[in-house]
XYZ file of C-alpha atoms in Angstrom:
736
model
C -34.741 68.009 -71.717
C -38.360 68.921 -72.483
C -37.986 68.112 -76.188
C -36.360 64.756 -75.472
C -39.019 63.769 -72.963
C -41.727 64.997 -75.338
C -40.471 62.453 -77.862
C -40.273 59.771 -75.173
C -43.886 60.397 -74.214
C -45.141 60.255 -77.810
C -43.113 57.111 -78.477
C -44.511 55.414 -75.359
C -48.010 56.404 -76.476
C -47.546 54.988 -79.987
C -45.711 51.853 -78.872
C -47.851 51.310 -75.799
C -48.110 47.558 -76.247
C -44.321 47.220 -76.448
C -43.830 49.445 -73.390
C -46.401 47.537 -71.351
C -44.908 44.185 -72.380
C -41.377 45.343 -71.525
C -42.424 46.387 -68.017
C -44.396 43.158 -67.605
C -41.309 41.197 -68.673
C -39.108 43.157 -66.252
C -41.535 42.531 -63.399
C -41.728 38.829 -64.248
C -37.948 38.500 -64.541
C -37.108 40.161 -61.233
C -40.036 38.384 -59.582
C -38.685 35.019 -60.734
C -35.238 36.037 -59.551
C -36.658 36.975 -56.141
C -38.386 33.596 -55.835
C -35.228 31.652 -56.702
C -32.761 33.801 -54.754
C -31.672 32.725 -51.254
C -33.595 34.397 -48.470
C -32.347 37.678 -47.066
C -30.283 37.285 -43.935
C -30.598 39.155 -40.671
C -27.927 41.808 -41.011
C -25.942 42.466 -37.873
C -26.262 46.093 -36.893
C -22.843 47.711 -36.833
C -21.561 51.230 -36.428
C -17.912 51.487 -37.520
C -15.820 54.065 -35.734
C -17.468 54.093 -32.313
C -15.932 52.678 -29.139
C -18.739 50.274 -28.298
C -18.448 48.680 -31.749
C -14.669 48.347 -31.391
C -15.159 46.654 -28.036
C -17.732 44.298 -29.507
C -15.374 43.409 -32.358
C -12.598 42.751 -29.826
C -14.896 40.409 -27.902
C -15.664 38.485 -31.088
C -11.949 38.169 -31.770
C -10.804 37.167 -28.279
C -13.932 35.216 -27.193
C -14.922 33.161 -30.262
C -18.580 32.175 -30.132
C -19.290 34.212 -27.014
C -21.129 36.908 -28.984
C -23.371 34.519 -30.898
C -26.598 36.220 -31.857
C -29.032 33.488 -30.871
C -32.417 34.635 -29.631
C -32.907 35.115 -25.890
C -35.863 35.361 -23.550
C -35.497 36.832 -20.067
C -38.277 35.394 -17.943
C -39.076 37.237 -14.693
C -40.815 35.581 -11.715
C -42.404 37.770 -9.026
C -43.825 36.231 -5.852
C -47.376 37.079 -4.750
C -47.727 40.050 -2.374
C -46.003 39.471 0.980
C -44.230 36.313 -0.236
C -40.765 35.493 -1.541
C -39.746 33.449 -4.556
C -37.351 31.598 -2.272
C -40.277 30.087 -0.337
C -40.506 26.333 -0.914
C -43.718 26.339 -2.962
C -42.728 29.314 -5.101
C -39.208 28.004 -5.609
C -40.559 24.681 -6.803
C -42.835 26.422 -9.302
C -39.897 28.490 -10.616
C -37.601 25.472 -10.954
C -40.274 23.490 -12.769
C -40.865 26.375 -15.168
C -37.122 26.743 -15.842
C -36.797 23.011 -16.469
C -39.708 23.141 -18.899
C -38.258 26.190 -20.660
C -35.005 24.301 -21.209
C -36.729 21.361 -22.922
C -37.439 23.125 -26.214
C -35.841 21.648 -29.333
C -34.308 25.012 -30.298
C -33.244 25.912 -26.736
C -29.527 26.011 -25.960
C -29.829 26.658 -22.225
C -32.083 27.923 -19.439
C -30.243 29.004 -16.282
C -31.591 28.159 -12.825
C -31.947 31.562 -11.089
C -31.240 30.102 -7.637
C -27.928 28.588 -8.743
C -26.986 31.678 -10.748
C -27.884 33.979 -7.841
C -30.401 35.783 -10.048
C -32.673 36.648 -7.121
C -33.328 40.167 -5.818
C -32.040 41.145 -2.363
C -35.561 41.279 -0.948
C -36.262 37.804 -2.332
C -39.408 38.855 -4.200
C -38.077 38.616 -7.760
C -36.017 36.132 -9.748
C -35.209 35.790 -13.422
C -33.811 33.274 -15.859
C -32.312 33.774 -19.307
C -33.359 31.292 -21.973
C -30.842 31.133 -24.828
C -31.794 29.689 -28.201
C -29.637 28.072 -30.867
C -31.148 30.177 -33.651
C -31.919 33.832 -34.263
C -35.279 35.368 -33.401
C -36.449 35.260 -37.035
C -35.637 31.535 -37.224
C -37.633 30.572 -34.158
C -40.442 28.214 -35.117
C -44.040 28.734 -34.114
C -43.714 25.606 -31.994
C -40.862 27.147 -29.976
C -42.791 30.366 -29.416
C -45.911 28.443 -28.435
C -43.871 26.322 -26.007
C -42.485 29.477 -24.379
C -45.904 31.103 -24.025
C -47.502 27.907 -22.700
C -44.788 27.509 -20.071
C -45.308 31.102 -18.917
C -49.052 30.506 -18.592
C -48.487 27.317 -16.567
C -46.154 29.172 -14.199
C -48.763 31.905 -13.761
C -51.280 29.265 -12.735
C -49.148 28.611 -9.640
C -49.827 32.134 -8.389
C -46.581 33.746 -9.580
C -46.469 36.856 -11.720
C -44.501 35.802 -14.788
C -43.422 38.154 -17.581
C -40.857 37.862 -20.358
C -38.763 40.117 -22.558
C -35.945 39.679 -25.032
C -35.600 39.077 -28.766
C -37.496 35.785 -28.598
C -40.650 37.729 -27.725
C -40.462 39.818 -30.895
C -43.441 39.040 -33.104
C -41.609 40.326 -36.190
C -43.828 43.340 -36.673
C -46.139 43.157 -39.629
C -48.217 46.141 -38.563
C -46.689 48.188 -41.347
C -48.648 46.163 -43.931
C -51.923 47.274 -42.355
C -50.789 50.903 -42.385
C -49.850 50.616 -46.074
C -53.262 49.188 -46.978
C -54.996 51.993 -45.075
C -52.742 54.533 -46.776
C -53.534 53.124 -50.222
C -57.261 53.253 -49.477
C -57.058 56.887 -48.374
C -54.907 57.693 -51.410
C -57.585 56.215 -53.681
C -60.267 58.374 -52.069
C -58.167 61.545 -52.346
C -57.339 60.814 -55.993
C -60.974 60.126 -56.791
C -62.043 63.431 -55.232
C -59.226 65.282 -57.006
C -59.840 63.878 -60.489
C -63.492 62.860 -60.356
C -62.634 59.788 -62.424
C -62.042 56.206 -61.348
C -59.541 55.701 -64.159
C -57.592 58.866 -63.332
C -57.535 57.863 -59.655
C -56.626 54.254 -60.348
C -53.844 54.829 -62.887
C -51.351 56.408 -60.412
C -52.091 53.647 -57.906
C -51.627 50.918 -60.517
C -48.345 52.273 -61.863
C -47.054 52.893 -58.324
C -47.780 49.276 -57.405
C -45.945 48.084 -60.533
C -42.951 50.251 -59.633
C -42.860 49.040 -56.038
C -43.199 45.465 -57.270
C -40.190 45.834 -59.578
C -38.124 47.557 -56.879
C -38.909 45.127 -54.067
C -38.437 42.051 -56.264
C -35.059 43.412 -57.401
C -33.982 44.003 -53.801
C -35.016 40.469 -52.833
C -33.252 38.998 -55.859
C -29.993 40.804 -54.995
C -30.243 40.468 -51.215
C -27.900 37.502 -50.911
C -25.372 38.738 -53.473
C -25.142 42.252 -52.018
C -25.620 41.340 -48.368
C -28.949 43.111 -48.018
C -31.040 42.397 -44.933
C -34.762 41.915 -44.513
C -35.054 45.541 -43.339
C -33.286 47.074 -46.353
C -36.440 47.280 -48.422
C -38.553 49.018 -45.773
C -37.598 52.540 -46.808
C -37.659 51.575 -50.506
C -41.248 50.381 -50.236
C -42.381 53.461 -48.314
C -40.786 55.988 -50.653
C -41.366 53.991 -53.831
C -45.075 53.992 -53.118
C -45.076 57.679 -52.140
C -43.196 59.111 -55.109
C -44.712 56.563 -57.502
C -48.186 57.938 -56.786
C -46.967 61.543 -56.806
C -45.078 61.355 -60.110
C -47.874 59.585 -61.979
C -50.347 62.026 -60.434
C -48.521 65.037 -61.892
C -48.184 63.529 -65.371
C -51.861 62.530 -65.506
C -52.913 65.961 -64.227
C -50.854 67.727 -66.912
C -52.270 65.395 -69.569
C -55.797 66.417 -68.569
C -54.817 70.090 -68.828
C -53.369 69.617 -72.293
C -56.483 67.773 -73.431
C -58.575 70.627 -72.036
C -56.512 72.941 -74.244
C -57.689 71.064 -77.332
C -54.671 68.866 -78.017
C -55.006 65.380 -79.413
C -54.279 62.468 -77.046
C -50.827 61.754 -78.468
C -49.797 65.399 -78.489
C -51.174 65.880 -74.967
C -49.141 62.922 -73.713
C -46.014 64.325 -75.326
C -46.568 67.736 -73.773
C -47.354 66.213 -70.363
C -44.184 64.125 -70.331
C -42.125 66.988 -71.771
C -43.210 69.453 -69.074
C -44.444 67.596 -65.976
C -42.041 64.777 -66.850
C -39.119 67.199 -66.743
C -40.193 68.253 -63.260
C -40.466 64.567 -62.332
C -36.876 63.952 -63.442
C -35.433 66.786 -61.380
C -37.650 66.091 -58.394
C -36.505 62.476 -58.539
C -32.873 63.595 -58.657
C -33.298 65.605 -55.466
C -34.794 62.565 -53.731
C -31.934 60.361 -54.948
C -29.427 62.909 -53.646
C -31.082 62.911 -50.224
C -31.168 59.110 -50.030
C -27.658 58.523 -51.344
C -26.487 61.123 -48.824
C -27.460 58.777 -45.991
C -24.067 57.130 -46.551
C -22.539 60.181 -44.843
C -23.751 58.890 -41.472
C -21.443 55.882 -41.670
C -23.952 53.161 -40.768
C -23.718 50.314 -43.334
C -27.339 49.283 -42.864
C -28.550 52.868 -43.319
C -26.373 53.278 -46.420
C -27.879 50.158 -47.997
C -31.396 51.291 -47.114
C -30.740 54.696 -48.691
C -29.282 53.286 -51.912
C -32.075 50.713 -52.222
C -34.682 53.443 -51.754
C -32.863 55.628 -54.302
C -33.154 52.759 -56.768
C -36.892 52.560 -56.065
C -37.214 56.286 -56.808
C -35.360 55.852 -60.121
C -37.809 53.081 -61.050
C -40.724 55.373 -60.135
C -39.343 58.093 -62.427
C -38.937 55.641 -65.331
C -42.473 54.353 -64.765
C -43.860 57.912 -64.865
C -42.029 58.674 -68.122
C -42.888 55.470 -69.987
C -45.604 53.268 -68.473
C -47.934 56.137 -67.509
C -48.044 57.545 -71.087
C -48.455 53.987 -72.404
C -51.503 53.454 -70.189
C -52.839 56.832 -71.286
C -52.565 55.483 -74.814
C -54.782 52.551 -73.904
C -57.392 54.756 -72.208
C -56.955 58.304 -73.583
C -60.442 59.485 -72.585
C -61.095 57.443 -69.450
C -58.933 59.746 -67.289
C -60.807 62.879 -68.389
C -63.618 64.465 -66.366
C -66.998 62.808 -66.888
C -68.399 65.631 -69.040
C -65.418 65.464 -71.384
C -65.405 61.727 -72.039
C -67.965 61.719 -74.837
C -66.170 64.328 -76.905
C -62.681 63.517 -75.695
C -61.900 67.177 -74.944
C -63.121 70.184 -73.011
C -62.826 73.870 -73.576
C -59.785 75.405 -71.981
C -60.715 77.453 -68.957
C -58.908 79.979 -66.849
C -61.644 80.476 -64.311
C -60.735 80.796 -60.669
C -60.416 77.764 -58.485
C -59.325 77.257 -54.895
C -55.671 77.610 -55.887
C -56.091 80.936 -57.620
C -58.226 82.334 -54.811
C -55.592 81.373 -52.239
C -52.766 82.770 -54.368
C -54.557 86.115 -54.724
C -55.153 86.194 -50.976
C -51.431 85.757 -50.360
C -50.558 88.339 -53.015
C -52.728 90.922 -51.235
C -51.073 90.231 -47.845
C -47.631 88.738 -48.551
C -45.815 90.182 -45.521
C -48.363 89.110 -42.861
C -48.581 85.621 -44.404
C -44.788 85.322 -44.462
C -44.369 86.527 -40.884
C -47.168 84.319 -39.583
C -45.725 81.244 -41.304
C -42.133 81.842 -40.215
C -43.011 82.787 -36.630
C -45.405 79.850 -36.287
C -42.905 77.282 -37.542
C -40.122 78.986 -35.597
C -42.081 78.648 -32.367
C -42.656 74.952 -33.058
C -38.950 74.518 -33.793
C -37.776 75.890 -30.419
C -38.273 72.591 -28.494
C -35.950 70.883 -31.008
C -33.055 72.578 -29.184
C -33.793 70.228 -26.274
C -33.602 67.138 -28.506
C -32.186 64.080 -26.726
C -31.334 61.088 -28.868
C -31.339 57.467 -27.757
C -32.730 54.044 -28.589
C -35.830 53.386 -26.472
C -36.284 49.734 -25.575
C -38.942 47.776 -23.717
C -39.505 50.705 -21.362
C -41.145 52.591 -24.236
C -43.660 49.828 -24.974
C -47.223 49.750 -23.720
C -47.876 48.372 -20.243
C -50.237 45.911 -21.920
C -47.184 44.045 -23.283
C -45.364 41.406 -21.282
C -42.027 42.916 -22.359
C -42.818 46.226 -20.651
C -44.089 44.479 -17.497
C -40.927 42.347 -17.374
C -38.815 45.494 -17.690
C -40.681 47.185 -14.844
C -40.454 44.085 -12.621
C -36.676 43.864 -13.073
C -36.258 47.580 -12.425
C -38.288 47.314 -9.231
C -36.556 44.183 -7.966
C -32.951 44.858 -9.010
C -32.795 48.627 -9.573
C -33.373 50.845 -12.653
C -29.874 50.257 -14.034
C -30.246 46.491 -14.125
C -32.005 46.632 -17.512
C -29.020 48.377 -19.093
C -25.711 47.003 -17.750
C -22.446 48.187 -19.250
C -19.921 45.674 -20.546
C -16.248 46.479 -20.026
C -13.684 44.691 -22.198
C -10.116 44.809 -20.816
C -7.289 44.254 -23.283
C -4.242 43.158 -21.270
C -2.385 41.570 -24.163
C 1.329 42.076 -23.667
C 0.872 43.012 -20.013
C 3.210 41.238 -17.567
C 0.407 40.690 -15.038
C -2.951 40.559 -16.858
C -4.920 39.370 -13.833
C -3.473 42.064 -11.613
C -4.242 44.734 -14.219
C -7.835 43.517 -14.587
C -8.287 43.451 -10.806
C -7.083 47.042 -10.522
C -9.340 48.250 -13.346
C -12.325 46.402 -11.862
C -11.821 48.055 -8.464
C -11.292 51.513 -9.968
C -14.435 51.338 -12.108
C -16.440 49.756 -9.284
C -15.581 52.717 -7.066
C -16.976 55.243 -9.529
C -19.986 57.156 -8.256
C -23.193 55.977 -9.888
C -22.251 52.276 -10.083
C -24.218 49.736 -8.057
C -22.276 46.556 -8.714
C -19.507 44.999 -10.777
C -19.510 41.329 -11.788
C -16.407 39.099 -11.474
C -14.139 39.338 -14.520
C -14.184 36.461 -17.028
C -10.965 35.744 -18.967
C -10.545 34.236 -22.400
C -8.537 31.054 -22.976
C -5.356 32.995 -23.699
C -5.745 34.870 -20.415
C -4.992 38.243 -22.017
C -8.531 39.631 -22.261
C -11.263 39.953 -19.654
C -14.905 40.955 -19.652
C -17.058 42.134 -16.749
C -20.435 43.838 -16.341
C -21.169 47.112 -14.587
C -24.670 47.921 -13.325
C -25.425 51.666 -13.101
C -27.770 53.124 -10.521
C -29.834 54.873 -13.197
C -31.988 53.688 -16.097
C -30.482 53.053 -19.555
C -32.058 56.167 -21.108
C -31.293 58.452 -18.156
C -28.912 61.326 -18.901
C -26.988 60.381 -15.738
C -26.156 57.011 -17.321
C -24.726 58.800 -20.339
C -22.643 60.983 -18.037
C -21.443 57.861 -16.180
C -20.183 56.286 -19.417
C -18.319 59.492 -20.200
C -16.742 59.535 -16.714
C -15.568 55.917 -16.989
C -13.992 56.561 -20.372
C -12.346 59.753 -19.143
C -10.644 57.726 -16.373
C -9.056 55.379 -18.907
C -5.744 57.217 -19.510
C -4.902 57.135 -15.803
C -5.734 53.436 -15.444
C -3.821 52.602 -18.612
C -0.747 54.391 -17.291
C -1.075 52.595 -13.957
C -1.713 49.045 -15.201
C -0.376 48.896 -18.759
C -3.747 47.532 -19.904
C -6.578 49.379 -21.614
C -10.328 48.874 -21.720
C -13.373 49.816 -23.737
C -17.020 50.145 -22.745
C -19.753 48.459 -24.747
C -23.133 46.789 -24.238
C -26.557 47.821 -25.491
C -26.678 50.967 -23.356
C -23.203 52.156 -24.389
C -23.927 51.277 -28.015
C -27.096 53.364 -27.973
C -25.239 56.303 -26.433
C -22.475 56.100 -29.035
C -24.955 55.807 -31.905
C -26.849 58.864 -30.682
C -23.622 60.874 -30.481
C -22.474 59.803 -33.940
C -25.832 60.485 -35.583
C -26.028 63.898 -33.930
C -22.530 64.709 -35.184
C -23.379 63.513 -38.716
C -26.658 65.441 -38.979
C -25.102 68.819 -39.832
C -22.682 67.452 -42.501
C -25.560 65.474 -43.980
C -27.738 68.574 -44.173
C -24.931 70.606 -45.742
C -24.202 67.996 -48.422
C -27.819 67.245 -49.278
C -29.061 70.820 -49.232
C -25.951 72.053 -51.050
C -26.310 69.585 -53.917
C -30.028 70.247 -54.112
C -29.442 74.012 -54.349
C -27.118 73.415 -57.297
C -29.724 71.214 -58.961
C -32.508 73.738 -58.361
C -30.268 76.490 -59.767
C -30.211 74.537 -63.007
C -33.969 73.924 -62.926
C -35.152 77.443 -62.091
C -32.172 79.509 -63.305
C -32.615 81.674 -60.226
C -30.386 82.355 -57.250
C -33.032 83.203 -54.668
C -35.632 80.518 -55.429
C -33.317 77.580 -54.523
C -32.117 79.363 -51.370
C -35.707 80.021 -50.361
C -36.597 76.382 -51.021
C -33.738 75.113 -48.852
C -34.420 77.510 -45.976
C -38.113 76.639 -46.041
C -37.268 72.941 -45.857
C -34.980 73.473 -42.859
C -37.732 75.424 -41.127
C -40.321 72.680 -41.655
C -37.927 69.923 -40.528
C -36.982 71.790 -37.351
C -40.663 72.452 -36.627
C -41.524 68.768 -37.037
C -38.599 67.771 -34.798
C -39.865 70.267 -32.235
C -43.338 68.718 -32.405
C -41.833 65.241 -31.882
C -39.884 66.489 -28.850
C -42.996 68.129 -27.376
C -45.036 64.924 -27.612
C -42.600 62.021 -27.238
C -39.904 63.578 -25.047
C -41.762 66.155 -22.978
C -45.084 64.286 -22.932
C -47.465 67.098 -23.947
C -50.436 65.477 -25.656
C -48.796 62.058 -25.429
C -51.939 60.460 -24.006
C -53.950 61.499 -27.057
C -51.601 59.446 -29.240
C -51.469 56.514 -26.837
C -47.847 57.176 -25.811
C -47.486 55.717 -22.317
C -43.791 56.388 -21.724
C -41.835 59.462 -22.806
C -38.086 59.487 -23.224
C -35.309 60.190 -25.732
C -36.051 60.379 -29.438
C -34.910 57.406 -31.524
C -31.372 58.104 -32.735
C -32.037 57.502 -36.424
C -35.275 59.509 -36.403
C -33.766 62.899 -37.428
C -31.799 61.328 -40.292
C -34.853 59.479 -41.592
C -36.932 62.625 -41.219
C -34.467 64.789 -43.114
C -33.923 62.265 -45.911
C -37.548 61.371 -46.568
C -39.088 64.807 -46.075
C -36.394 66.556 -48.082
C -37.258 64.422 -51.077
C -40.986 65.018 -50.764
C -40.520 68.745 -50.047
C -38.432 69.224 -53.170
C -41.100 67.336 -55.130
C -43.696 69.894 -54.071
C -41.270 72.761 -54.696
C -40.381 71.635 -58.209
C -43.943 70.864 -59.289
C -45.435 74.063 -57.866
C -42.726 76.594 -58.684
C -41.892 75.111 -62.095
C -45.420 76.014 -63.224
C -44.835 79.559 -61.974
C -41.507 79.629 -63.798
C -43.181 78.279 -66.928
C -45.787 81.045 -66.852
C -43.100 83.675 -66.191
C -40.914 82.442 -69.057
C -43.926 82.552 -71.357
C -44.417 86.255 -70.657
C -46.620 86.615 -67.583
C -45.818 89.153 -64.885
C -44.439 87.759 -61.567
C -47.720 88.148 -59.652
C -49.777 86.628 -62.455
C -47.260 83.792 -62.815
C -47.811 82.925 -59.149
C -51.564 82.797 -59.720
C -51.117 80.654 -62.844
C -48.859 78.252 -60.994
C -51.386 77.807 -58.223
C -54.280 77.446 -60.673
C -52.583 74.537 -62.411
C -50.673 72.844 -59.569
C -52.096 73.731 -56.152
C -54.910 71.182 -56.220
C -52.600 68.370 -57.286
C -49.893 69.311 -54.759
C -52.508 69.403 -51.993
C -53.775 65.976 -53.048
C -50.234 64.555 -53.088
C -49.508 66.001 -49.647
C -52.777 64.689 -48.201
C -51.942 61.215 -49.497
C -48.529 61.284 -47.846
C -49.923 62.632 -44.576
C -52.554 59.890 -44.545
C -49.968 57.178 -45.241
C -47.613 58.357 -42.513
C -50.357 59.165 -39.997
C -51.595 55.594 -40.310
C -48.542 54.478 -38.338
C -49.513 56.643 -35.351
C -52.191 54.120 -34.457
C -49.668 51.292 -33.987
C -48.743 50.126 -30.501
C -44.966 50.394 -30.939
C -43.729 53.770 -29.641
C -40.976 54.053 -32.256
C -43.431 53.421 -35.111
C -45.731 56.061 -33.609
C -42.800 58.463 -33.465
C -41.808 57.934 -37.091
C -45.392 58.215 -38.338
C -46.077 61.363 -36.310
C -42.806 63.021 -37.305
C -43.195 62.351 -41.025
C -46.872 63.335 -41.095
C -46.085 66.581 -39.223
C -43.174 67.413 -41.509
C -45.228 66.930 -44.691
C -48.070 68.968 -43.189
C -45.758 71.865 -42.287
C -43.770 71.782 -45.509
C -46.618 71.362 -47.987
C -49.229 73.632 -46.447
C -47.194 76.242 -44.568
C -43.922 76.482 -46.497
C -44.866 75.631 -50.104
C -48.444 76.949 -50.098
C -47.936 80.066 -47.949
C -44.322 81.109 -47.384
C -43.178 80.380 -50.954
C -45.795 82.540 -52.752
C -45.400 85.268 -50.123
C -41.635 85.433 -50.692
C -42.036 85.360 -54.480
C -44.645 88.134 -54.289
C -42.313 90.325 -52.237
C -39.356 89.682 -54.541
C -41.195 90.215 -57.824
C -38.873 90.029 -60.847
C -35.883 89.692 -58.508
C -37.023 86.200 -57.616
C -35.959 85.043 -61.087
C -32.677 86.957 -61.137
C -29.454 85.109 -61.877
C -25.986 86.683 -62.147
C -24.749 86.731 -65.738
C -21.534 84.888 -64.889
C -23.521 82.113 -63.217
C -25.975 82.033 -66.098
C -23.092 81.317 -68.473
C -21.730 78.511 -66.278
C -24.934 76.614 -65.578
C -26.069 74.082 -68.196
C -29.341 74.928 -69.895
C -32.198 72.482 -69.532
C -35.671 73.286 -70.790
C -37.852 72.199 -67.875
C -40.666 74.653 -68.642
C -41.190 73.358 -72.183
C -40.323 76.695 -73.811
C -39.062 74.903 -76.910
C -42.309 72.957 -77.103
C -44.403 76.119 -77.014
C -42.585 77.456 -80.100
C -43.225 74.391 -82.235
C -46.446 73.875 -84.171
C -48.828 71.258 -82.867
C -47.779 67.905 -84.239
C -50.059 66.093 -86.607
C -51.479 62.797 -85.361
C -49.125 59.977 -86.197
C -50.224 56.874 -88.045
C -50.347 54.892 -84.828
C -52.301 57.480 -82.824
C -55.699 56.465 -81.506
C -58.357 58.831 -82.811
C -61.467 59.877 -80.944
C -63.627 57.826 -83.302
C -61.517 54.699 -82.767
C -61.735 55.089 -79.007
C -65.484 55.585 -79.182
C -65.827 52.389 -81.186
C -63.787 50.402 -78.672
């Protein structure tokens, strides 16, 4: 492996113009394809294998067109204090507003709340549902402006008017700001780390090229492969993250080799042969984690994982080819300022922050280990109380009209009104479908915890009916989840009595089912991902205990970060400091995203840090000295990479959306715990306590595992290569 990549690096250095032109051609080709390809569609979220999805599919089959996904806006009217919306003046204002809302060119219908009996019992609140002919993403600015203007005009009459629904979605866009902030912070960290504008800019430049190729490819294939507009979100986030990290490690190793007196071409070859080998295996662990998302069984999540895995592969190829090519163009520009005139510096083994920290841990390995494990363990305890769900408008800031509309409906119609359950009765083949539906409606309506049941609506064939059930508790309340379970548990008895069956769906039931399925898939996902990664790390480190330690440390950091998320977003401790106004269940997909993304980054840090220790050990150093050598060469770069990732993820905490805050906080916490507590403290402490045993491998396993030279042992035995005919000499560079 090391020898092959050494040759790749030297070839990319010599043929730098060809390499640069090839990547430019690839970027241009996929960019042109993205421009000419049909736009990505809005993928319908589906979750095969859960009851609510089966019920939804049955509704689509038996009620054609009834489940159309056109945008909706639920507009809520609240009368001034002490008045009722049914009063003549207020009613007139509501009717005029509804009539105006229905005049939009993209509007399909706007229901009169007084005719539809959409008025609260106390007469203070009414609502109308505006249905559009197109999806939320296809709404024109004119339609949105018309909606907002109508709401403002209704407010002028003295009514409190708020609106929620998909039509109010502004499409996000905040992530772009967070990415720009993250890139800016990354540039500062790289500049401080390297002390060179070129060395700081090269990883950013190559990462941008990689993300450009990946995103353009996803856009070009979106129509052919059925990819949605959200598929590339994870690919962009991880492509940028690992793209910077991988280039950072290659450039850092190149600077070390130049400091050792090697020529530019030889230094590039050694950097790609050693750090590049670590990049390859680190990239493989990330790909494993992302491809493993298919275990969950959510098509959208599977596509996001595979697309992101493709972005990681591109980042690896960029690090192995384009980075050494750019180093060929500017072989001295990435060196420290004092070394640029001569093109080299004297090799030094003086202490730096990494060596000082490593020696501190070596003197007190047991206290450091216990402190790290106990600290993360204490943070992980709240994760046992993890409650999954899909927070909606109730989790938004009270400054948003969506949240105020949610609160107004809950106050006027009860907390369960915002999350009704939809029951689909399948009476096909039943002798008396209407009688069966009537019986089921009465039975469900009599269940404790249900406020009301709507009249059943039959399809044209008369063999399927749909009705709504309003719980007495809020959509995210645990009592609502228990109610859904009770209704489903009563099904066998009703089926035996009526001959018809039913299924429960709706947004609330769907969220409950998704949370249950994700929670059930989390353990298998962890087993598969961690298991495959252990096998891969066995090959890399040729050690039994190092991979096990790496996996256990990752699990500890993930559980600690989940515990921190629960403490803030579920239990509310410190929520005000982050601007979280409403606590509740944790987003269902959050643990899966956390595990997948952080596992990849954690294994990056593990491979880059411990591979340098392994390299020193293989080359004859004692275990303790190998730890110090690994930290001297890699600690500063690993810290810089971790700080960049923390800054990128923490940027999302400042957004107004609670779910974005949650993701940003969780990822930033996980990287913080894993990089600084696990990799920088627990890992060296464990290795110090194990000594030579850390690198022990049973002989039978040693014979089975394939041998790959990640440490560059073969390269250390070869004489330094003479400069090739195409190599740029110091004199040539000075002249240019």
